[in-house]
C-alpha positions in Angstrom: 32.1 -45.0 -11.4 34.0 -41.8 -11.7 31.0 -40.1 -13.3 28.8 -41.2 -10.5 31.2 -39.8 -7.9 31.3 -36.5 -9.7 27.5 -36.4 -9.8 27.4 -37.2 -6.1 29.9 -34.4 -5.3 27.9 -32.0 -7.5 24.6 -32.9 -5.8 26.2 -32.5 -2.3 27.6 -29.1 -3.3 24.1 -27.9 -4.0 23.3 -28.1 -0.3 24.2 -25.3 2.1 25.1 -28.0 4.7 26.6 -31.2 3.2 26.4 -32.9 6.6 22.6 -32.9 6.9 21.7 -31.9 3.3 19.7 -29.0 4.7 17.4 -31.1 6.8 18.9 -29.5 10.0 19.1 -32.9 11.6 21.2 -36.1 11.1 19.9 -39.6 11.8 22.4 -41.8 13.7 21.4 -45.3 14.8 17.7 -44.5 14.1 17.8 -41.3 16.3 17.5 -37.8 14.8 20.2 -35.5 16.1 20.2 -31.7 15.5 22.8 -30.7 13.1 25.3 -27.9 14.0 23.7 -25.8 11.3 20.2 -25.9 12.9 20.8 -22.9 15.2 22.1 -20.8 12.3 19.0 -21.6 10.2 16.6 -20.8 13.1 18.3 -17.5 13.6 18.1 -16.7 9.9 14.4 -17.6 9.9 13.7 -15.4 12.9 15.4 -12.5 11.2 13.5 -13.1 8.0 10.2 -13.0 9.7 10.9 -10.0 11.9 10.2 -7.4 9.3 13.2 -5.4 10.6 15.1 -3.6 7.7 18.8 -3.9 7.1 19.2 -0.3 8.5 17.4 -1.2 11.7 19.4 -4.3 12.2 22.4 -2.0 12.8 20.7 -0.4 15.8 22.7 -2.0 18.6 23.6 -1.3 22.2 27.2 -1.0 21.1 26.5 2.0 18.8 24.0 3.8 21.0 25.5 7.1 22.1 23.9 8.1 25.4 26.1 11.1 26.2 25.8 12.6 29.6 22.0 12.8 30.0 21.0 10.9 33.1 17.6 9.8 31.7 19.1 8.4 28.5 21.8 6.6 30.5 19.2 5.1 32.8 17.1 4.1 29.8 20.1 2.4 28.2 20.9 0.5 31.4 17.3 -0.7 31.7 17.1 -1.8 28.1 20.3 -3.8 28.6 18.9 -5.4 31.8 15.6 -6.2 30.1 17.5 -8.0 27.3 19.7 -9.9 29.6 16.9 -11.3 31.8 14.2 -11.5 29.2 13.9 -15.3 29.2 13.5 -15.2 33.0 10.5 -12.9 32.9 9.0 -13.8 29.5 6.0 -15.7 31.0 5.4 -13.1 33.8 2.6 -10.5 33.7 5.3 -7.7 33.7 7.3 -9.0 30.8 7.3 -5.9 28.5 9.2 -2.6 28.1 8.0 0.8 27.0 10.0 3.9 26.1 7.9 7.1 26.3 8.3 10.8 25.7 10.3 13.2 23.8 11.0 13.0 20.0 14.6 12.0 19.2 15.5 10.7 22.6 16.7 7.3 21.3 13.5 5.3 22.0 13.4 3.5 18.6 17.2 2.8 18.7 16.9 1.2 22.2 13.8 -0.7 21.2 15.6 -2.1 18.1 18.7 -2.8 20.1 16.7 -5.0 22.4 15.0 -6.8 19.4 18.4 -7.4 17.7 19.8 -8.8 21.0 16.8 -11.1 21.5 16.9 -12.4 18.0 20.6 -13.2 18.3 19.5 -15.4 21.3 16.9 -17.2 19.1 13.9 -15.2 20.4 11.5 -14.3 17.6 10.6 -10.6 17.4 8.2 -9.0 14.9 8.5 -5.3 14.1 5.4 -3.2 13.6 5.6 0.4 12.4 2.4 1.7 14.0 1.4 4.3 11.4 2.2 2.2 8.4 0.5 -0.9 9.6 -2.6 0.8 11.0 -3.1 2.7 7.7 -3.0 -0.5 5.7 -5.3 -2.3 8.1 -7.9 0.4 7.8 -7.6 0.4 4.0 -8.4 -3.3 4.0 -10.7 -3.5 7.0 -13.5 -4.9 4.8 -11.2 -7.7 3.6 -11.6 -10.2 6.5 -8.9 -12.5 5.1 -6.3 -9.8 4.8 -7.2 -8.1 8.1 -7.1 -11.2 10.2 -3.9 -12.5 8.5 -2.0 -9.3 9.1 -3.3 -8.5 12.5 -2.9 -12.2 13.5 0.8 -12.1 12.7 1.2 -9.3 15.3 -1.1 -10.9 17.8 0.8 -14.2 18.0 4.4 -13.0 17.6 6.6 -14.3 20.5 7.7 -10.7 21.0 6.1 -7.7 19.3 7.9 -4.4 18.8 5.5 -1.5 18.2 7.3 1.6 16.9 5.8 5.1 17.4 2.5 3.9 19.0 -0.3 6.5 18.4 1.9 8.8 16.4 -0.2 11.4 14.6 -3.9 11.8 14.6 -5.7 9.0 16.4 -9.1 7.9 15.2 -11.7 5.5 16.8 -10.7 2.9 14.2 -7.0 3.2 15.3 -8.0 2.6 18.9 -10.3 -0.3 18.1 -7.5 -2.1 16.1 -4.8 -1.5 18.8 -7.1 -2.5 21.6 -7.8 -5.8 19.8 -4.0 -6.4 19.4 -3.0 -5.3 23.0 -5.9 -7.0 24.6 -5.0 -10.3 23.0 -1.3 -10.1 24.0 -2.2 -8.9 27.5 -4.4 -11.9 28.3 -1.9 -14.3 26.7 1.1 -12.8 28.5 2.9 -12.1 25.2 5.6 -9.4 25.6 5.7 -6.1 23.8 8.5 -3.6 23.2 6.9 -0.2 22.7 8.1 3.3 21.7 5.7 6.1 22.1 5.9 9.9 22.1 3.2 10.3 24.6 3.7 10.1 28.4 1.6 7.8 30.6 -1.1 10.4 31.1 -1.3 11.1 27.4 -1.5 7.4 26.6 -4.3 6.9 29.2 -6.1 9.9 27.7 -6.1 8.3 24.2 -7.6 5.1 25.6 -7.7 4.1 29.2 -8.1 0.4 28.5 -5.1 0.2 26.2 -3.0 2.5 28.4 -3.7 0.6 31.6 -2.9 -2.8 30.0 0.4 -1.5 28.6 1.4 0.2 31.9 0.7 -3.1 33.8 2.6 -5.1 31.2 5.6 -2.7 31.3 5.4 -1.8 35.0 9.0 -2.9 35.8 10.4 -1.4 32.6 8.5 1.9 32.0 10.9 4.6 30.8 9.6 8.2 30.4 12.2 10.5 28.7 11.6 14.2 29.1 13.7 17.4 29.0 14.5 20.4 26.9 17.9 19.1 25.8 17.0 15.5 25.8 17.3 15.0 22.0 19.4 12.0 21.1 19.5 12.9 17.4 20.8 16.4 18.1 23.1 16.0 21.0 23.9 12.2 21.1 26.0 12.1 17.9 
């Protein structure tokens, strides 16, 4: 008997949660009840699927240094407001946010701060580094399985963060891929968080169809950061 108890204790210790034995639910009187560990597991899975690196997970509102630049302060406030009321607007047409303009103004930090805040509230966010992903997709564009699997992940994400949209030389292939992605999310009212060095006119000049959809999706949260000394990396730290 003692040996059986020791084996039972050993088996239970192999589970992360001894209460539910990692099922994330407990059956009581024939009814499945969510275990207290379920929320933690869901949060872990959201983070795992996000593609956000350990370094980027540290980009928070609490460590964003906005200094005295009015535009950056306003962008910070809008980012905080967007995060706070996200679930209220998620299913609306204007459910997205875009940070545009000058290099080094904190666009990526604020985008990631929103993503990290949403994930802590059990909202799934997938990170997409524009240049890296677009390059890989073009290299594998003849591989239908790879192309649709990768692009599909970004199409259907509950929230998609696109970092440095249209950074560098933009080709027709780049435009076609991004149009397919944005068009899908636009018609399915799926939110995006975007950082882009272009201003609105520059974005529309690259492609009017993509630009106009993004502007409409982000109409209530469209932040353009411009100015000679508006460099978060140089003056914000």
